[in-house]
């Protein structure tokens, strides 16, 4: 059982990014990192991802200290097409900031959505699967190949929604746009590299560019995976770099738990944070049988029984007995000599 579980998780590498298919038998979560996978959850799959976090900030220039508590969530739905995913992502945060720059320090408490975005993601390019090496398990599962770095590519477009007077974005409009380019590569058997290039708050007062690089690795006990992540921000008034580390554990095929922590590289403000989370999915995915191209030499009789591919299990079902019988009958008919004593019953 452990060997089977190991092979399954090697194919999808939690946190849990699939390799060459949209749907996987095991949950595909974007947690615990902040990057987004290039692949969707799969058609007719509905998934929720929820976490809680704490962050402490200290700004040496403004002489402020902040304690922030919040919940981050994502609702993902695969609809209409295997390559298409609709998402609602958000962060609701409570912030308590103490101002020490005056003779009498005072504290301000505020709360609202720090992020509230709805959008859609579509896979626009998927690399071809490398031919299996039947003579070397290592070559197929652990060896590094340069072509493995060719990534799957997805595009995301969404809208940021703010409600009321948001204290975190006092100058921002209630509606702005967000666009993202996503790439994902799988290499050396148990490694996944995901990159996100993000253009946020487009059409607002202060647009922001950010990027995320996430490297994940499945451990020997493949129920566990670890990740390292770097995120950079750049706007007209703020720039920073953040590093995160974390781990995830698969409970069953539809449930995953995770934990992570991070730190930034500046002291204006300095940031230290950590969080835990859970991901769960409702799986209503159904197998789809898709005809594969028929070789010309197969003849007309094989068009009635094409080779089919079961996407969920990855099994090929061939009707070889029927094809063999049809070819044999056709050959007999072609080689049979005409009998001059046959009686024409139509007379």
C-alpha positions as a LaTeX table, in Angstrom:
\begin{tabular}{lrrr}
\hline
Residue & $x$ (\AA) & $y$ (\AA) & $z$ (\AA) \\
\hline
Unk1 & 0.00 & 0.00 & 0.00 \\
Unk2 & 2.82 & 2.40 & 0.86 \\
Unk3 & 4.51 & 1.72 & $-2.49$ \\
Unk4 & 1.28 & 2.50 & $-4.36$ \\
Unk5 & 0.77 & 5.69 & $-2.38$ \\
Unk6 & 4.37 & 6.69 & $-3.10$ \\
Unk7 & 3.94 & 6.33 & $-6.85$ \\
Unk8 & 0.69 & 8.30 & $-6.86$ \\
Unk9 & 2.15 & 11.22 & $-4.98$ \\
Unk10 & 5.28 & 11.30 & $-7.08$ \\
Unk11 & 2.97 & 11.97 & $-10.01$ \\
Unk12 & 1.39 & 15.03 & $-8.44$ \\
Unk13 & 3.84 & 16.30 & $-5.80$ \\
Unk14 & 1.91 & 18.00 & $-3.09$ \\
Unk15 & 1.44 & 20.96 & $-2.44$ \\
Unk16 & $-0.05$ & 19.27 & $-4.74$ \\
Unk17 & 0.81 & 20.30 & $-8.24$ \\
Unk18 & $-0.15$ & 17.86 & $-11.02$ \\
Unk19 & 2.26 & 17.14 & $-13.79$ \\
Unk20 & 0.60 & 16.36 & $-17.09$ \\
Unk21 & $-3.13$ & 16.40 & $-16.43$ \\
Unk22 & $-5.80$ & 18.76 & $-15.17$ \\
Unk23 & $-7.61$ & 16.27 & $-12.98$ \\
Unk24 & $-5.74$ & 14.08 & $-10.49$ \\
Unk25 & $-6.98$ & 11.34 & $-8.18$ \\
Unk26 & $-5.41$ & 13.24 & $-5.27$ \\
Unk27 & $-6.22$ & 16.80 & $-4.21$ \\
Unk28 & $-4.32$ & 19.59 & $-5.98$ \\
Unk29 & $-3.92$ & 22.50 & $-3.55$ \\
Unk30 & $-2.10$ & 25.81 & $-3.92$ \\
Unk31 & $-1.43$ & 25.89 & $-0.17$ \\
Unk32 & 0.66 & 26.52 & 1.84 \\
Unk33 & 2.60 & 28.85 & $-0.48$ \\
Unk34 & 1.25 & 31.98 & $-2.14$ \\
Unk35 & 1.93 & 30.89 & $-5.72$ \\
Unk36 & $-0.80$ & 29.58 & $-8.02$ \\
Unk37 & $-0.46$ & 26.30 & $-9.93$ \\
Unk38 & $-0.60$ & 26.34 & $-13.72$ \\
Unk39 & $-3.14$ & 23.50 & $-13.68$ \\
Unk40 & $-6.80$ & 23.59 & $-12.74$ \\
Unk41 & $-8.53$ & 21.32 & $-10.22$ \\
Unk42 & $-10.34$ & 19.51 & $-13.06$ \\
Unk43 & $-13.82$ & 19.67 & $-14.52$ \\
Unk44 & $-16.65$ & 19.25 & $-12.00$ \\
Unk45 & $-14.31$ & 19.51 & $-9.01$ \\
Unk46 & $-15.07$ & 22.07 & $-6.27$ \\
Unk47 & $-12.35$ & 22.87 & $-3.76$ \\
Unk48 & $-11.97$ & 25.03 & $-0.67$ \\
Unk49 & $-8.66$ & 26.17 & 0.86 \\
Unk50 & $-8.68$ & 27.92 & 4.25 \\
Unk51 & $-5.96$ & 29.08 & 6.61 \\
Unk52 & $-5.30$ & 31.26 & 9.63 \\
Unk53 & $-2.20$ & 33.39 & 10.16 \\
Unk54 & $-0.44$ & 35.74 & 12.56 \\
Unk55 & 2.05 & 38.46 & 11.56 \\
Unk56 & 4.13 & 40.87 & 13.59 \\
Unk57 & 5.42 & 44.05 & 11.94 \\
Unk58 & 7.81 & 46.65 & 13.26 \\
Unk59 & 8.66 & 49.85 & 11.37 \\
Unk60 & 11.90 & 51.48 & 12.55 \\
Unk61 & 11.27 & 54.66 & 10.57 \\
Unk62 & 7.69 & 55.33 & 11.69 \\
Unk63 & 8.23 & 53.84 & 15.16 \\
Unk64 & 5.19 & 51.58 & 14.88 \\
Unk65 & 4.48 & 48.01 & 15.94 \\
Unk66 & 1.63 & 45.94 & 14.50 \\
Unk67 & $-0.02$ & 42.65 & 15.38 \\
Unk68 & $-2.09$ & 41.21 & 12.55 \\
Unk69 & $-4.45$ & 38.25 & 12.63 \\
Unk70 & $-6.34$ & 36.99 & 9.64 \\
Unk71 & $-7.88$ & 34.25 & 7.55 \\
Unk72 & $-6.97$ & 33.57 & 3.94 \\
Unk73 & $-9.24$ & 31.51 & 1.71 \\
Unk74 & $-9.71$ & 30.29 & $-1.85$ \\
Unk75 & $-12.71$ & 28.68 & $-3.52$ \\
Unk76 & $-11.80$ & 26.95 & $-6.78$ \\
Unk77 & $-14.19$ & 25.41 & $-9.31$ \\
Unk78 & $-13.45$ & 23.52 & $-12.51$ \\
Unk79 & $-16.23$ & 24.16 & $-15.04$ \\
Unk80 & $-16.97$ & 23.92 & $-18.77$ \\
Unk81 & $-13.49$ & 22.71 & $-19.74$ \\
Unk82 & $-10.70$ & 20.67 & $-18.14$ \\
Unk83 & $-8.27$ & 23.57 & $-18.66$ \\
Unk84 & $-10.51$ & 26.26 & $-17.13$ \\
Unk85 & $-10.80$ & 27.19 & $-13.46$ \\
Unk86 & $-12.81$ & 29.90 & $-11.70$ \\
Unk87 & $-11.53$ & 31.22 & $-8.37$ \\
Unk88 & $-12.48$ & 33.48 & $-5.47$ \\
Unk89 & $-9.49$ & 34.36 & $-3.30$ \\
Unk90 & $-9.41$ & 36.58 & $-0.27$ \\
Unk91 & $-7.68$ & 37.64 & 2.94 \\
Unk92 & $-9.65$ & 39.16 & 5.82 \\
Unk93 & $-7.38$ & 40.79 & 8.38 \\
Unk94 & $-7.57$ & 42.36 & 11.83 \\
Unk95 & $-4.76$ & 44.87 & 12.47 \\
Unk96 & $-3.70$ & 46.40 & 15.78 \\
Unk97 & $-1.04$ & 49.10 & 15.35 \\
Unk98 & 0.69 & 50.96 & 18.16 \\
Unk99 & 2.25 & 54.36 & 17.36 \\
Unk100 & 5.32 & 55.02 & 19.54 \\
Unk101 & 6.48 & 58.24 & 17.87 \\
Unk102 & 4.53 & 60.51 & 20.23 \\
Unk103 & 4.92 & 61.33 & 23.92 \\
Unk104 & 1.80 & 59.26 & 24.59 \\
Unk105 & 1.79 & 56.08 & 22.50 \\
Unk106 & $-1.63$ & 55.07 & 21.22 \\
Unk107 & $-3.14$ & 52.05 & 19.47 \\
Unk108 & $-5.45$ & 51.88 & 16.45 \\
Unk109 & $-7.48$ & 48.76 & 15.62 \\
Unk110 & $-8.94$ & 48.19 & 12.15 \\
Unk111 & $-10.22$ & 45.32 & 10.01 \\
Unk112 & $-11.36$ & 44.66 & 6.45 \\
Unk113 & $-10.49$ & 42.66 & 3.34 \\
Unk114 & $-6.77$ & 42.84 & 2.59 \\
Unk115 & $-7.48$ & 40.91 & $-0.62$ \\
Unk116 & $-10.76$ & 40.06 & $-2.34$ \\
Unk117 & $-10.39$ & 38.84 & $-5.91$ \\
Unk118 & $-12.52$ & 36.85 & $-8.34$ \\
Unk119 & $-11.06$ & 35.55 & $-11.59$ \\
Unk120 & $-10.45$ & 32.74 & $-14.06$ \\
Unk121 & $-7.37$ & 30.77 & $-15.11$ \\
Unk122 & $-6.82$ & 28.87 & $-18.38$ \\
Unk123 & $-4.03$ & 26.50 & $-19.43$ \\
Unk124 & $-2.67$ & 27.79 & $-22.75$ \\
Unk125 & 0.31 & 25.45 & $-23.19$ \\
Unk126 & 1.19 & 21.99 & $-21.89$ \\
Unk127 & 4.53 & 20.27 & $-22.64$ \\
Unk128 & 4.48 & 16.86 & $-24.28$ \\
Unk129 & 5.05 & 13.83 & $-22.12$ \\
Unk130 & 8.51 & 12.32 & $-22.46$ \\
Unk131 & 8.62 & 8.76 & $-23.80$ \\
Unk132 & 9.06 & 6.23 & $-21.01$ \\
Unk133 & 12.42 & 4.50 & $-20.70$ \\
Unk134 & 11.53 & 0.83 & $-20.22$ \\
Unk135 & 15.13 & $-0.08$ & $-19.35$ \\
Unk136 & 15.78 & 2.45 & $-16.56$ \\
Unk137 & 13.47 & 3.29 & $-13.65$ \\
Unk138 & 15.95 & 5.94 & $-12.48$ \\
Unk139 & 15.94 & 7.68 & $-15.86$ \\
Unk140 & 12.15 & 7.97 & $-15.74$ \\
Unk141 & 11.68 & 8.93 & $-12.09$ \\
Unk142 & 14.77 & 10.62 & $-10.61$ \\
Unk143 & 17.15 & 11.66 & $-13.39$ \\
Unk144 & 17.32 & 15.30 & $-14.47$ \\
Unk145 & 16.54 & 16.08 & $-18.13$ \\
Unk146 & 16.92 & 19.57 & $-19.56$ \\
Unk147 & 13.65 & 19.27 & $-21.51$ \\
Unk148 & 11.78 & 18.76 & $-18.22$ \\
Unk149 & 12.27 & 22.47 & $-17.54$ \\
Unk150 & 9.91 & 23.34 & $-20.41$ \\
Unk151 & 6.95 & 24.57 & $-18.38$ \\
Unk152 & 3.20 & 24.39 & $-18.63$ \\
Unk153 & 1.86 & 27.94 & $-19.08$ \\
Unk154 & $-1.42$ & 29.44 & $-17.87$ \\
Unk155 & $-2.94$ & 32.91 & $-17.94$ \\
Unk156 & $-5.11$ & 34.46 & $-15.22$ \\
Unk157 & $-7.38$ & 37.50 & $-15.30$ \\
Unk158 & $-9.35$ & 38.78 & $-12.33$ \\
Unk159 & $-10.94$ & 41.74 & $-10.56$ \\
Unk160 & $-10.15$ & 43.16 & $-7.11$ \\
Unk161 & $-13.25$ & 44.15 & $-5.16$ \\
Unk162 & $-13.20$ & 46.53 & $-2.17$ \\
Unk163 & $-16.20$ & 47.27 & 0.03 \\
Unk164 & $-16.85$ & 50.53 & 1.85 \\
Unk165 & $-14.02$ & 52.59 & 3.29 \\
Unk166 & $-11.20$ & 50.08 & 3.39 \\
Unk167 & $-8.51$ & 51.28 & 5.85 \\
Unk168 & $-5.81$ & 49.20 & 4.10 \\
Unk169 & $-6.43$ & 50.89 & 0.71 \\
Unk170 & $-7.84$ & 54.36 & 1.46 \\
Unk171 & $-7.00$ & 55.76 & $-1.98$ \\
Unk172 & $-7.89$ & 52.73 & $-4.10$ \\
Unk173 & $-11.12$ & 52.45 & $-6.15$ \\
Unk174 & $-13.66$ & 49.73 & $-5.40$ \\
Unk175 & $-12.75$ & 47.92 & $-8.62$ \\
Unk176 & $-9.33$ & 47.24 & $-10.17$ \\
Unk177 & $-7.89$ & 44.51 & $-12.35$ \\
Unk178 & $-5.37$ & 41.76 & $-11.76$ \\
Unk179 & $-3.47$ & 39.73 & $-14.39$ \\
Unk180 & $-1.02$ & 36.89 & $-13.98$ \\
Unk181 & 1.25 & 34.69 & $-16.08$ \\
Unk182 & 1.88 & 31.26 & $-14.51$ \\
Unk183 & 4.49 & 28.64 & $-15.40$ \\
Unk184 & 5.14 & 25.21 & $-13.87$ \\
Unk185 & 7.91 & 22.68 & $-14.49$ \\
Unk186 & 8.34 & 19.17 & $-13.11$ \\
Unk187 & 11.84 & 17.68 & $-13.03$ \\
Unk188 & 14.00 & 14.98 & $-11.44$ \\
Unk189 & 10.99 & 12.95 & $-10.38$ \\
Unk190 & 9.98 & 14.73 & $-7.17$ \\
Unk191 & 10.61 & 18.44 & $-7.79$ \\
Unk192 & 8.24 & 21.15 & $-9.05$ \\
Unk193 & 9.16 & 24.76 & $-9.88$ \\
Unk194 & 6.28 & 27.24 & $-10.12$ \\
Unk195 & 6.58 & 30.90 & $-11.11$ \\
Unk196 & 3.95 & 33.66 & $-11.02$ \\
Unk197 & 4.33 & 37.08 & $-12.64$ \\
Unk198 & 1.59 & 39.31 & $-11.18$ \\
Unk199 & 0.31 & 42.71 & $-12.28$ \\
Unk200 & $-2.05$ & 43.91 & $-9.54$ \\
Unk201 & $-4.38$ & 46.87 & $-8.94$ \\
Unk202 & $-4.37$ & 47.80 & $-12.61$ \\
Unk203 & $-6.54$ & 50.87 & $-13.11$ \\
Unk204 & $-6.11$ & 51.90 & $-9.47$ \\
Unk205 & $-4.15$ & 54.70 & $-7.86$ \\
Unk206 & $-1.09$ & 52.54 & $-7.22$ \\
Unk207 & $-0.46$ & 49.52 & $-9.42$ \\
Unk208 & 1.92 & 46.85 & $-8.16$ \\
Unk209 & 4.15 & 44.28 & $-9.82$ \\
Unk210 & 5.17 & 41.15 & $-7.92$ \\
Unk211 & 6.66 & 37.76 & $-8.65$ \\
Unk212 & 6.66 & 34.43 & $-6.81$ \\
Unk213 & 9.12 & 31.54 & $-7.19$ \\
Unk214 & 8.12 & 28.29 & $-5.44$ \\
Unk215 & 10.13 & 25.07 & $-5.27$ \\
Unk216 & 8.39 & 21.99 & $-3.83$ \\
Unk217 & 9.77 & 18.54 & $-3.07$ \\
Unk218 & 8.07 & 15.26 & $-2.07$ \\
Unk219 & 9.80 & 13.37 & 0.73 \\
Unk220 & 10.49 & 9.64 & 0.91 \\
Unk221 & 7.23 & 9.26 & 2.82 \\
Unk222 & 5.28 & 10.76 & $-0.05$ \\
Unk223 & 2.37 & 11.84 & 2.13 \\
Unk224 & 4.66 & 14.73 & 3.09 \\
Unk225 & 6.08 & 17.54 & 0.99 \\
Unk226 & 8.12 & 20.66 & 1.75 \\
Unk227 & 8.49 & 23.95 & $-0.08$ \\
Unk228 & 10.66 & 27.06 & $-0.23$ \\
Unk229 & 9.35 & 30.29 & $-1.73$ \\
Unk230 & 10.52 & 33.78 & $-2.57$ \\
Unk231 & 8.15 & 36.66 & $-3.32$ \\
Unk232 & 9.10 & 40.14 & $-4.44$ \\
Unk233 & 6.98 & 43.33 & $-4.53$ \\
Unk234 & 7.51 & 46.60 & $-6.37$ \\
Unk235 & 5.30 & 49.70 & $-6.55$ \\
Unk236 & 5.87 & 53.46 & $-6.55$ \\
Unk237 & 5.83 & 53.59 & $-2.74$ \\
Unk238 & 6.72 & 50.09 & $-1.55$ \\
Unk239 & 9.19 & 47.35 & $-2.37$ \\
Unk240 & 10.13 & 44.26 & $-0.41$ \\
Unk241 & 11.26 & 40.65 & $-0.59$ \\
Unk242 & 9.77 & 37.76 & 1.40 \\
Unk243 & 11.00 & 34.22 & 2.05 \\
Unk244 & 8.71 & 31.38 & 3.15 \\
Unk245 & 9.21 & 27.77 & 4.21 \\
Unk246 & 6.54 & 25.19 & 4.88 \\
Unk247 & 5.26 & 21.65 & 4.70 \\
Unk248 & 2.05 & 19.82 & 3.77 \\
Unk249 & 0.63 & 16.42 & 4.70 \\
Unk250 & $-1.93$ & 14.43 & 2.76 \\
Unk251 & $-4.62$ & 12.96 & 5.06 \\
Unk252 & $-6.57$ & 11.25 & 2.29 \\
Unk253 & $-7.19$ & 11.77 & $-1.42$ \\
Unk254 & $-9.46$ & 14.79 & $-0.76$ \\
Unk255 & $-7.94$ & 16.35 & 2.37 \\
Unk256 & $-4.61$ & 18.10 & 3.02 \\
Unk257 & $-3.23$ & 20.07 & 6.00 \\
Unk258 & $-0.26$ & 22.45 & 6.01 \\
Unk259 & 1.91 & 24.86 & 7.98 \\
Unk260 & 4.29 & 27.64 & 6.95 \\
Unk261 & 6.38 & 30.55 & 8.25 \\
Unk262 & 8.18 & 33.49 & 6.69 \\
Unk263 & 10.29 & 36.59 & 7.06 \\
Unk264 & 11.16 & 39.61 & 4.92 \\
Unk265 & 14.47 & 41.37 & 4.17 \\
Unk266 & 13.68 & 44.95 & 5.34 \\
Unk267 & 13.11 & 46.80 & 8.59 \\
Unk268 & 10.69 & 49.35 & 7.15 \\
Unk269 & 8.77 & 47.35 & 8.21 \\
Unk270 & 10.28 & 44.09 & 9.41 \\
Unk271 & 7.84 & 41.19 & 9.09 \\
Unk272 & 7.66 & 37.82 & 10.84 \\
Unk273 & 4.66 & 35.55 & 10.25 \\
Unk274 & 3.32 & 32.02 & 10.32 \\
Unk275 & 0.14 & 30.12 & 9.61 \\
Unk276 & $-1.67$ & 26.81 & 9.32 \\
Unk277 & $-4.31$ & 25.67 & 6.85 \\
Unk278 & $-6.45$ & 22.95 & 5.35 \\
Unk279 & $-7.63$ & 22.09 & 1.83 \\
Unk280 & $-10.66$ & 19.94 & 0.97 \\
Unk281 & $-12.40$ & 19.10 & $-2.30$ \\
Unk282 & $-15.72$ & 17.76 & $-3.54$ \\
Unk283 & $-14.91$ & 15.48 & $-6.45$ \\
Unk284 & $-17.66$ & 15.05 & $-9.06$ \\
Unk285 & $-15.25$ & 14.50 & $-11.93$ \\
Unk286 & $-16.33$ & 11.93 & $-14.52$ \\
Unk287 & $-14.18$ & 9.96 & $-16.91$ \\
Unk288 & $-14.18$ & 11.12 & $-20.51$ \\
Unk289 & $-13.44$ & 8.71 & $-23.35$ \\
Unk290 & $-11.81$ & 10.50 & $-26.27$ \\
Unk291 & $-11.17$ & 8.78 & $-29.66$ \\
Unk292 & $-7.52$ & 8.72 & $-30.67$ \\
Unk293 & $-6.37$ & 9.10 & $-34.30$ \\
Unk294 & $-6.76$ & 5.91 & $-36.39$ \\
Unk295 & $-3.89$ & 4.69 & $-38.53$ \\
Unk296 & $-4.66$ & 4.47 & $-42.25$ \\
Unk297 & $-3.65$ & 0.82 & $-42.60$ \\
Unk298 & $-6.22$ & $-0.25$ & $-40.00$ \\
Unk299 & $-8.93$ & $-0.13$ & $-42.66$ \\
Unk300 & $-12.57$ & 0.86 & $-42.61$ \\
Unk301 & $-13.63$ & $-1.78$ & $-40.13$ \\
Unk302 & $-11.53$ & $-0.23$ & $-37.34$ \\
Unk303 & $-13.37$ & 3.08 & $-37.53$ \\
Unk304 & $-16.23$ & 1.41 & $-35.67$ \\
Unk305 & $-13.95$ & 0.48 & $-32.76$ \\
Unk306 & $-11.37$ & 3.25 & $-32.22$ \\
Unk307 & $-8.80$ & 3.12 & $-29.49$ \\
Unk308 & $-10.07$ & 5.01 & $-26.45$ \\
Unk309 & $-8.22$ & 6.78 & $-23.63$ \\
Unk310 & $-9.55$ & 6.89 & $-20.08$ \\
Unk311 & $-8.28$ & 10.21 & $-18.73$ \\
Unk312 & $-8.90$ & 9.44 & $-15.08$ \\
Unk313 & $-6.97$ & 6.20 & $-14.85$ \\
Unk314 & $-4.68$ & 6.70 & $-17.87$ \\
Unk315 & $-5.50$ & 3.28 & $-19.26$ \\
Unk316 & $-5.66$ & 2.46 & $-22.99$ \\
Unk317 & $-8.41$ & 0.07 & $-23.99$ \\
Unk318 & $-7.80$ & $-1.70$ & $-27.29$ \\
Unk319 & $-10.28$ & $-3.88$ & $-29.07$ \\
Unk320 & $-7.58$ & $-6.10$ & $-30.52$ \\
Unk321 & $-9.70$ & $-9.23$ & $-30.74$ \\
Unk322 & $-12.35$ & $-7.48$ & $-32.83$ \\
Unk323 & $-9.75$ & $-5.91$ & $-35.10$ \\
Unk324 & $-7.90$ & $-9.18$ & $-35.55$ \\
Unk325 & $-11.11$ & $-11.02$ & $-36.41$ \\
Unk326 & $-12.17$ & $-8.36$ & $-38.94$ \\
Unk327 & $-8.79$ & $-8.42$ & $-40.65$ \\
Unk328 & $-8.85$ & $-12.23$ & $-40.82$ \\
Unk329 & $-12.35$ & $-12.32$ & $-42.33$ \\
Unk330 & $-11.44$ & $-9.68$ & $-44.88$ \\
Unk331 & $-8.35$ & $-11.64$ & $-45.91$ \\
Unk332 & $-10.37$ & $-14.87$ & $-46.33$ \\
Unk333 & $-12.93$ & $-13.10$ & $-48.48$ \\
Unk334 & $-10.22$ & $-11.61$ & $-50.70$ \\
Unk335 & $-8.44$ & $-14.96$ & $-51.22$ \\
Unk336 & $-11.54$ & $-17.11$ & $-51.77$ \\
Unk337 & $-11.93$ & $-18.41$ & $-55.38$ \\
Unk338 & $-15.26$ & $-18.22$ & $-57.15$ \\
Unk339 & $-17.09$ & $-21.61$ & $-57.42$ \\
Unk340 & $-18.45$ & $-22.16$ & $-60.98$ \\
Unk341 & $-21.14$ & $-24.52$ & $-59.63$ \\
Unk342 & $-22.66$ & $-21.98$ & $-57.25$ \\
Unk343 & $-26.37$ & $-21.53$ & $-57.94$ \\
Unk344 & $-27.72$ & $-18.05$ & $-58.32$ \\
Unk345 & $-30.75$ & $-17.98$ & $-55.98$ \\
Unk346 & $-32.00$ & $-14.79$ & $-57.53$ \\
Unk347 & $-33.11$ & $-16.66$ & $-60.68$ \\
\hline
\end{tabular}
